[in-house]
Amino acid sequence: MKIAVIGTGYVGLVTGTCFAETGNNVTCIDIDEDKVNKLKKGEITIYEPGLEKLFLRNLKENRLFFTNNLEEGVKDAVIIFLALPTPPGEDGSADLKYILGVAKDLGKLIKAGDYKVIVDKSTVPVGTADKVKEAIVMSAVKFSPVSNIEESFDVVSNPEFLREGVAVEDFMKPDRVVIGTKSEKARKVMGDLYAPFVRQGNPVIYMDERSAELTKYAANSLLATKISFMNEVARLCERMGADVDMVRRGIGSDDRIGKRFLFPGIGYGGSCFPKDVQALVRSSSEVNYNFEILKAVMKVNEEQKLFLLPAIKKYFKNDLKNKRVALWGLSFKPNTDDIREAPALYLIEALSKEGVKISAFDPEAMNNVKNAIGDKIEYSDNQYDALKDADALIIATEWNEFRTPDFGKMETLMKNKVIFDGRNLFDLATIRDLGFYYKSVGRETVN
Ligand SMILES: NC(=O)c1ccc[n+]([C@@H]2O[C@H](COP(=O)([O-])OP(=O)(O)OC[C@H]3O[C@@H](n4cnc5c(N)ncnc54)[C@H](O)[C@@H]3O)[C@@H](O)[C@H]2O)c1
């Protein structure tokens, strides 16, 4: 099948590559010329485990193409995916300017009688499929008046549930595929496209466009709720002398609750949860619904990003000026270079204001942070270099390589044996034996 994917970021590049992997002919389109030039030359533009191998193979086998030219990219495509940004607007709602702008451009290109399925893969508010359809029709009618343009395309909602860090695996073997359309014709095209991905029997769930759009927001909001809930339980544990790790295990073994997404920490970040929860609250208010739980989820998360700060201040007796802190982890979660809404950035901001000197290390995200904040902090070549003369170590992201470090080496490099761990990486008894001061989340402080 000939497919076009508009927007070649984290979702678009994975989507395009994985569809090429099952034999489709895929053209990815992006307005960023630099990005497209790199991709054409075989230079991958994001870090995502397993993606580069697939990307290079499909590029070599002439199934994966890149262009800046929308007309060239969508020509002959039966399915056109929109994997465009939907950032929060000023009022917190999802800004649809990228989606509707492209829809308008597509309207100029769609020809009567040449059926295409336009797919919203971006996370978009309920009603967006209707808006995309309207934008296409309005511009089609304006630019090349034809009578039956509505019959030449369908707009489908096909939200993406991949997780950065395991995106390829999630895309190739999805838990489920949600397809929102009332069109039988579009349903058949989408079903055929996804058939190779659900051979093991995972469901393709067909529904109407609006339900599909809401499904994505509801899924992300429930996951964010789980995280904020556990972060509040962690706060309680500290006040009540309980251990959140024990409580987590105790409740997670109940099937109704499940083991995943129960790890406390310094809040959720990334390009999805923060903006999607906010957007659902906003669109709820537009239909006069006050989504109270989600408002609390957002508030708890805002506070949680700086959860370690009072403990750091207390340890240094409110004198943080010129203290040297090593920071392990900058990405919003491990196995990605994505730093959007990363808790580490909030910590950097708050600590810099107090006059703290920060020396950071992240296996993949340092370039993105350099581009975002420049030399506000120092960047180290490896996790141990960051520790030289450090008054304390802060851990903000649970990269695997931070889990079993060489504590002996750490001790020789650091000025003080002090760790503030926002991801609960270490066993309390081990760290006590090693003689570190250790503050984590929802557990006893070792000192
Ligand atoms: N990142 C995730 O983990 C994830 C998961 C599920 C859903 N989503 C949703 O998918 C959508 C895309 O997210 P992302 O993380 O891939 O975003 P991204 O910012 O990484 O990528 C978006 C791409 O679109 C390009 N673009 C912008 N305007 C364009 C235009 N007019 N024409 C062509 N290209 C254009 C940008 O240059 C960029 O490369 C969002 O709605 C997001 O909420 C993201």
Tab-separated table of N, CA and C in Angstrom, residues 259-385:
chain	number	residue	atom	x	y	z
A	259	LYS	N	0.436	-4.182	38.315
A	259	LYS	CA	1.760	-3.825	38.842
A	259	LYS	C	2.338	-2.573	38.201
A	260	ARG	N	1.873	-2.249	37.005
A	260	ARG	CA	2.545	-1.182	36.258
A	260	ARG	C	2.028	0.215	36.645
A	261	PHE	N	2.908	1.175	36.441
A	261	PHE	CA	2.566	2.577	36.703
A	261	PHE	C	2.297	2.870	38.172
A	262	LEU	N	2.943	2.091	39.044
A	262	LEU	CA	2.757	2.336	40.468
A	262	LEU	C	4.040	2.842	41.119
A	263	PHE	N	5.041	3.171	40.300
A	263	PHE	CA	6.308	3.602	40.877
A	263	PHE	C	6.262	5.097	41.205
A	264	PRO	N	6.513	5.441	42.460
A	264	PRO	CA	6.532	6.864	42.786
A	264	PRO	C	7.814	7.504	42.242
A	265	GLY	N	7.832	8.805	42.176
A	265	GLY	CA	9.026	9.475	41.659
A	265	GLY	C	8.859	10.973	41.727
A	266	ILE	N	9.549	11.669	40.800
A	266	ILE	CA	9.444	13.133	40.814
A	266	ILE	C	8.556	13.616	39.670
A	267	GLY	N	7.487	12.889	39.466
A	267	GLY	CA	6.438	13.364	38.572
A	267	GLY	C	6.572	12.878	37.146
A	268	TYR	N	5.454	12.953	36.431
A	268	TYR	CA	5.468	12.581	35.006
A	268	TYR	C	5.823	13.801	34.178
A	269	GLY	N	6.450	13.533	33.030
A	269	GLY	CA	6.795	14.613	32.096
A	269	GLY	C	6.511	14.134	30.693
A	270	GLY	N	7.301	14.593	29.746
A	270	GLY	CA	7.143	14.137	28.372
A	270	GLY	C	6.198	15.019	27.580
A	271	SER	N	6.024	14.631	26.331
A	271	SER	CA	5.233	15.472	25.427
A	271	SER	C	3.754	15.112	25.474
A	272	CYS	N	3.406	14.069	26.255
A	272	CYS	CA	2.014	13.608	26.201
A	272	CYS	C	1.221	13.862	27.478
A	273	PHE	N	1.593	13.195	28.580
A	273	PHE	CA	0.748	13.278	29.780
A	273	PHE	C	0.439	14.722	30.196
A	274	PRO	N	1.465	15.578	30.342
A	274	PRO	CA	1.131	16.931	30.833
A	274	PRO	C	0.145	17.648	29.914
A	275	LYS	N	0.400	17.605	28.626
A	275	LYS	CA	-0.483	18.370	27.729
A	275	LYS	C	-1.838	17.670	27.533
A	276	ASP	N	-1.847	16.353	27.557
A	276	ASP	CA	-3.106	15.654	27.309
A	276	ASP	C	-4.069	15.772	28.495
A	277	VAL	N	-3.524	15.688	29.712
A	277	VAL	CA	-4.386	15.839	30.890
A	277	VAL	C	-4.975	17.255	30.896
A	278	GLN	N	-4.100	18.214	30.620
A	278	GLN	CA	-4.533	19.611	30.592
A	278	GLN	C	-5.603	19.825	29.499
A	279	ALA	N	-5.375	19.228	28.352
A	279	ALA	CA	-6.321	19.414	27.240
A	279	ALA	C	-7.675	18.775	27.552
A	280	LEU	N	-7.659	17.628	28.263
A	280	LEU	CA	-8.940	16.985	28.584
A	280	LEU	C	-9.712	17.820	29.615
A	281	VAL	N	-8.982	18.391	30.564
A	281	VAL	CA	-9.636	19.277	31.542
A	281	VAL	C	-10.277	20.447	30.798
A	282	ARG	N	-9.516	20.986	29.870
A	282	ARG	CA	-9.989	22.155	29.121
A	282	ARG	C	-11.210	21.793	28.255
A	283	SER	N	-11.111	20.665	27.518
A	283	SER	CA	-12.258	20.360	26.654
A	283	SER	C	-13.471	19.922	27.474
A	284	SER	N	-13.219	19.381	28.687
A	284	SER	CA	-14.356	19.066	29.568
A	284	SER	C	-15.088	20.354	29.932
A	285	SER	N	-14.310	21.397	30.248
A	285	SER	CA	-14.943	22.654	30.681
A	285	SER	C	-15.760	23.258	29.529
A	286	GLU	N	-15.329	22.985	28.311
A	286	GLU	CA	-16.088	23.522	27.163
A	286	GLU	C	-17.489	22.903	27.057
A	287	VAL	N	-17.649	21.699	27.641
A	287	VAL	CA	-18.996	21.114	27.655
A	287	VAL	C	-19.580	21.166	29.079
A	288	ASN	N	-19.108	22.199	29.815
A	288	ASN	CA	-19.590	22.463	31.172
A	288	ASN	C	-19.380	21.299	32.126
A	289	TYR	N	-18.254	20.623	31.961
A	289	TYR	CA	-17.940	19.562	32.914
A	289	TYR	C	-16.643	19.903	33.641
A	290	ASN	N	-16.694	19.827	34.960
A	290	ASN	CA	-15.529	20.135	35.778
A	290	ASN	C	-14.828	18.821	36.140
A	291	PHE	N	-13.749	18.501	35.435
A	291	PHE	CA	-13.075	17.211	35.649
A	291	PHE	C	-12.151	17.328	36.862
A	292	GLU	N	-12.760	17.161	38.058
A	292	GLU	CA	-12.054	17.475	39.300
A	292	GLU	C	-10.842	16.597	39.561
A	293	ILE	N	-10.984	15.290	39.272
A	293	ILE	CA	-9.855	14.382	39.552
A	293	ILE	C	-8.631	14.833	38.768
A	294	LEU	N	-8.837	15.159	37.505
A	294	LEU	CA	-7.675	15.512	36.673
A	294	LEU	C	-7.039	16.825	37.100
A	295	LYS	N	-7.835	17.722	37.622
A	295	LYS	CA	-7.244	18.970	38.131
A	295	LYS	C	-6.294	18.654	39.290
A	296	ALA	N	-6.723	17.729	40.149
A	296	ALA	CA	-5.866	17.332	41.278
A	296	ALA	C	-4.617	16.603	40.774
A	297	VAL	N	-4.802	15.779	39.745
A	297	VAL	CA	-3.666	15.039	39.178
A	297	VAL	C	-2.593	16.025	38.697
A	298	MET	N	-3.031	17.086	38.032
A	298	MET	CA	-2.079	18.079	37.516
A	298	MET	C	-1.380	18.805	38.661
A	299	LYS	N	-2.157	19.171	39.685
A	299	LYS	CA	-1.583	19.925	40.818
A	299	LYS	C	-0.527	19.081	41.541
A	300	VAL	N	-0.895	17.817	41.795
A	300	VAL	CA	0.053	16.929	42.482
A	300	VAL	C	1.330	16.807	41.651
A	301	ASN	N	1.178	16.696	40.337
A	301	ASN	CA	2.359	16.511	39.498
A	301	ASN	C	3.247	17.752	39.478
A	302	GLU	N	2.623	18.913	39.443
A	302	GLU	CA	3.415	20.160	39.477
A	302	GLU	C	4.283	20.193	40.735
A	303	GLU	N	3.662	19.865	41.875
A	303	GLU	CA	4.408	19.891	43.142
A	303	GLU	C	5.495	18.807	43.150
A	304	GLN	N	5.143	17.653	42.559
A	304	GLN	CA	6.037	16.502	42.668
A	304	GLN	C	7.369	16.711	41.942
A	305	LYS	N	7.339	17.510	40.875
A	305	LYS	CA	8.576	17.729	40.115
A	305	LYS	C	9.650	18.350	41.002
A	306	LEU	N	9.217	19.100	42.018
A	306	LEU	CA	10.203	19.729	42.915
A	306	LEU	C	10.181	19.084	44.302
A	307	PHE	N	9.712	17.837	44.338
A	307	PHE	CA	9.588	17.109	45.597
A	307	PHE	C	10.910	17.069	46.375
A	308	LEU	N	12.023	16.928	45.660
A	308	LEU	CA	13.311	16.778	46.354
A	308	LEU	C	13.860	18.099	46.890
A	309	LEU	N	13.354	19.200	46.364
A	309	LEU	CA	13.953	20.498	46.686
A	309	LEU	C	13.969	20.832	48.186
A	310	PRO	N	12.832	20.690	48.903
A	310	PRO	CA	12.881	21.000	50.338
A	310	PRO	C	13.904	20.143	51.083
A	311	ALA	N	14.020	18.876	50.700
A	311	ALA	CA	14.978	17.984	51.372
A	311	ALA	C	16.415	18.430	51.079
A	312	ILE	N	16.651	18.875	49.858
A	312	ILE	CA	18.002	19.341	49.500
A	312	ILE	C	18.327	20.602	50.309
A	313	LYS	N	17.351	21.501	50.352
A	313	LYS	CA	17.566	22.752	51.095
A	313	LYS	C	17.819	22.462	52.577
A	314	LYS	N	17.017	21.548	53.103
A	314	LYS	CA	17.151	21.215	54.528
A	314	LYS	C	18.535	20.627	54.808
A	315	TYR	N	18.958	19.722	53.925
A	315	TYR	CA	20.265	19.076	54.142
A	315	TYR	C	21.380	20.115	54.172
A	316	PHE	N	21.311	21.088	53.255
A	316	PHE	CA	22.365	22.112	53.171
A	316	PHE	C	22.025	23.360	54.002
A	317	LYS	N	21.109	23.211	54.910
A	317	LYS	CA	20.724	24.291	55.849
A	317	LYS	C	20.416	25.590	55.110
A	318	ASN	N	19.674	25.455	54.021
A	318	ASN	CA	19.243	26.602	53.205
A	318	ASN	C	20.382	27.406	52.581
A	319	ASP	N	21.562	26.827	52.567
A	319	ASP	CA	22.676	27.544	51.952
A	319	ASP	C	23.158	26.764	50.716
A	320	LEU	N	22.514	27.044	49.606
A	320	LEU	CA	22.830	26.267	48.397
A	320	LEU	C	23.812	27.001	47.480
A	321	LYS	N	24.086	28.243	47.801
A	321	LYS	CA	24.923	29.045	46.902
A	321	LYS	C	26.291	28.386	46.711
A	322	ASN	N	26.656	28.222	45.435
A	322	ASN	CA	27.947	27.621	45.039
A	322	ASN	C	28.120	26.159	45.435
A	323	LYS	N	27.040	25.529	45.855
A	323	LYS	CA	27.135	24.080	46.082
A	323	LYS	C	27.239	23.427	44.700
A	324	ARG	N	27.948	22.314	44.666
A	324	ARG	CA	28.128	21.623	43.390
A	324	ARG	C	27.308	20.330	43.402
A	325	VAL	N	26.420	20.231	42.443
A	325	VAL	CA	25.539	19.063	42.422
A	325	VAL	C	25.688	18.302	41.107
A	326	ALA	N	25.818	16.992	41.216
A	326	ALA	CA	25.835	16.155	40.008
A	326	ALA	C	24.393	15.757	39.717
A	327	LEU	N	24.020	15.788	38.456
A	327	LEU	CA	22.648	15.410	38.089
A	327	LEU	C	22.707	14.261	37.089
A	328	TRP	N	22.169	13.115	37.498
A	328	TRP	CA	22.130	11.959	36.599
A	328	TRP	C	20.727	11.875	35.987
A	329	GLY	N	20.671	12.006	34.672
A	329	GLY	CA	19.395	11.868	33.969
A	329	GLY	C	18.778	13.209	33.632
A	330	LEU	N	18.501	13.413	32.360
A	330	LEU	CA	17.876	14.661	31.907
A	330	LEU	C	16.591	14.392	31.118
A	331	SER	N	16.541	13.270	30.426
A	331	SER	CA	15.348	12.965	29.634
A	331	SER	C	14.159	12.729	30.569
A	332	PHE	N	12.950	12.847	30.036
A	332	PHE	CA	11.789	12.741	30.935
A	332	PHE	C	11.573	11.323	31.422
A	333	LYS	N	12.154	10.365	30.683
A	333	LYS	CA	12.162	8.974	31.151
A	333	LYS	C	13.323	8.276	30.460
A	334	PRO	N	13.689	7.058	30.897
A	334	PRO	CA	14.843	6.413	30.272
A	334	PRO	C	14.569	5.958	28.846
A	335	ASN	N	15.647	5.687	28.116
A	335	ASN	CA	15.588	5.159	26.741
A	335	ASN	C	14.987	6.108	25.729
A	336	THR	N	15.058	7.392	26.016
A	336	THR	CA	14.647	8.388	25.025
A	336	THR	C	15.549	9.609	25.185
A	337	ASP	N	15.632	10.403	24.108
A	337	ASP	CA	16.363	11.678	24.220
A	337	ASP	C	15.376	12.834	24.356
A	338	ASP	N	14.100	12.505	24.564
A	338	ASP	CA	13.048	13.518	24.656
A	338	ASP	C	13.115	14.221	26.014
A	339	ILE	N	13.198	15.540	25.987
A	339	ILE	CA	13.303	16.286	27.267
A	339	ILE	C	12.077	17.163	27.500
A	340	ARG	N	11.044	16.981	26.676
A	340	ARG	CA	9.874	17.847	26.842
A	340	ARG	C	9.252	17.611	28.227
A	341	GLU	N	9.080	18.706	28.978
A	341	GLU	CA	8.492	18.655	30.329
A	341	GLU	C	9.242	17.708	31.275
A	342	ALA	N	10.531	17.524	31.033
A	342	ALA	CA	11.305	16.612	31.894
A	342	ALA	C	11.443	17.215	33.295
A	343	PRO	N	11.154	16.424	34.350
A	343	PRO	CA	11.330	16.946	35.710
A	343	PRO	C	12.739	17.495	35.947
A	344	ALA	N	13.759	16.895	35.296
A	344	ALA	CA	15.139	17.375	35.486
A	344	ALA	C	15.259	18.859	35.145
A	345	LEU	N	14.542	19.300	34.135
A	345	LEU	CA	14.639	20.707	33.720
A	345	LEU	C	14.060	21.638	34.784
A	346	TYR	N	13.015	21.173	35.462
A	346	TYR	CA	12.425	21.979	36.540
A	346	TYR	C	13.393	22.071	37.721
A	347	LEU	N	14.059	20.947	37.994
A	347	LEU	CA	15.048	20.948	39.080
A	347	LEU	C	16.211	21.874	38.752
A	348	ILE	N	16.656	21.816	37.489
A	348	ILE	CA	17.774	22.677	37.066
A	348	ILE	C	17.393	24.143	37.274
A	349	GLU	N	16.193	24.476	36.862
A	349	GLU	CA	15.720	25.862	36.982
A	349	GLU	C	15.717	26.304	38.454
A	350	ALA	N	15.129	25.462	39.302
A	350	ALA	CA	14.997	25.830	40.718
A	350	ALA	C	16.364	25.892	41.405
A	351	LEU	N	17.229	24.920	41.114
A	351	LEU	CA	18.536	24.890	41.781
A	351	LEU	C	19.433	26.022	41.285
A	352	SER	N	19.354	26.336	39.997
A	352	SER	CA	20.178	27.427	39.450
A	352	SER	C	19.818	28.742	40.123
A	353	LYS	N	18.531	28.922	40.369
A	353	LYS	CA	18.084	30.157	41.042
A	353	LYS	C	18.725	30.301	42.425
A	354	GLU	N	18.988	29.152	43.051
A	354	GLU	CA	19.590	29.160	44.399
A	354	GLU	C	21.109	29.268	44.337
A	355	GLY	N	21.655	29.345	43.120
A	355	GLY	CA	23.110	29.492	42.988
A	355	GLY	C	23.877	28.180	42.956
A	356	VAL	N	23.146	27.068	42.736
A	356	VAL	CA	23.808	25.754	42.693
A	356	VAL	C	24.506	25.572	41.346
A	357	LYS	N	25.705	24.971	41.371
A	357	LYS	CA	26.397	24.654	40.124
A	357	LYS	C	26.097	23.187	39.793
A	358	ILE	N	25.605	22.973	38.570
A	358	ILE	CA	25.142	21.625	38.218
A	358	ILE	C	26.015	21.023	37.133
A	359	SER	N	26.417	19.778	37.385
A	359	SER	CA	27.172	19.055	36.378
A	359	SER	C	26.341	17.817	36.017
A	360	ALA	N	25.866	17.764	34.768
A	360	ALA	CA	24.874	16.736	34.419
A	360	ALA	C	25.427	15.679	33.486
A	361	PHE	N	24.805	14.520	33.568
A	361	PHE	CA	25.076	13.476	32.569
A	361	PHE	C	23.784	12.761	32.207
A	362	ASP	N	23.595	12.562	30.908
A	362	ASP	CA	22.492	11.730	30.419
A	362	ASP	C	23.015	10.986	29.199
A	363	PRO	N	22.699	9.695	29.080
A	363	PRO	CA	23.247	8.926	27.960
A	363	PRO	C	22.787	9.418	26.587
A	364	GLU	N	21.625	10.020	26.469
A	364	GLU	CA	21.111	10.389	25.140
A	364	GLU	C	20.584	11.814	25.018
A	365	ALA	N	20.261	12.444	26.133
A	365	ALA	CA	19.495	13.700	26.025
A	365	ALA	C	20.328	14.967	26.129
A	366	MET	N	21.653	14.833	26.240
A	366	MET	CA	22.453	16.041	26.524
A	366	MET	C	22.408	17.056	25.380
A	367	ASN	N	22.423	16.578	24.146
A	367	ASN	CA	22.369	17.537	23.023
A	367	ASN	C	21.083	18.344	23.035
A	368	ASN	N	19.976	17.665	23.304
A	368	ASN	CA	18.696	18.386	23.350
A	368	ASN	C	18.682	19.420	24.466
A	369	VAL	N	19.282	19.063	25.616
A	369	VAL	CA	19.311	20.021	26.734
A	369	VAL	C	20.234	21.195	26.388
A	370	LYS	N	21.381	20.873	25.765
A	370	LYS	CA	22.292	21.956	25.336
A	370	LYS	C	21.555	22.920	24.423
A	371	ASN	N	20.781	22.379	23.482
A	371	ASN	CA	20.039	23.252	22.563
A	371	ASN	C	18.989	24.082	23.295
A	372	ALA	N	18.443	23.518	24.373
A	372	ALA	CA	17.360	24.222	25.079
A	372	ALA	C	17.889	25.245	26.079
A	373	ILE	N	18.940	24.893	26.846
A	373	ILE	CA	19.354	25.822	27.927
A	373	ILE	C	20.826	26.207	27.858
A	374	GLY	N	21.537	25.699	26.863
A	374	GLY	CA	22.931	26.099	26.650
A	374	GLY	C	23.825	25.798	27.842
A	375	ASP	N	24.692	26.762	28.196
A	375	ASP	CA	25.698	26.481	29.229
A	375	ASP	C	25.244	26.883	30.640
A	376	LYS	N	23.962	26.831	30.878
A	376	LYS	CA	23.438	27.069	32.222
A	376	LYS	C	23.976	26.012	33.197
A	377	ILE	N	24.246	24.812	32.632
A	377	ILE	CA	24.828	23.727	33.441
A	377	ILE	C	26.063	23.190	32.716
A	378	GLU	N	26.854	22.380	33.438
A	378	GLU	CA	27.986	21.715	32.770
A	378	GLU	C	27.520	20.333	32.306
A	379	TYR	N	28.120	19.862	31.212
A	379	TYR	CA	27.755	18.544	30.680
A	379	TYR	C	28.957	17.620	30.819
A	380	SER	N	28.749	16.462	31.395
A	380	SER	CA	29.869	15.551	31.647
A	380	SER	C	29.898	14.423	30.622
A	381	ASP	N	31.109	13.883	30.436
A	381	ASP	CA	31.254	12.819	29.431
A	381	ASP	C	30.659	11.503	29.888
A	382	ASN	N	30.619	11.321	31.191
A	382	ASN	CA	30.017	10.085	31.694
A	382	ASN	C	29.480	10.340	33.104
A	383	GLN	N	28.808	9.342	33.646
A	383	GLN	CA	28.124	9.567	34.923
A	383	GLN	C	29.104	9.850	36.070
A	384	TYR	N	30.321	9.312	35.973
A	384	TYR	CA	31.287	9.512	37.066
A	384	TYR	C	31.951	10.886	36.987
A	385	ASP	N	32.239	11.348	35.775
A	385	ASP	CA	32.823	12.696	35.639
A	385	ASP	C	31.926	13.750	36.290
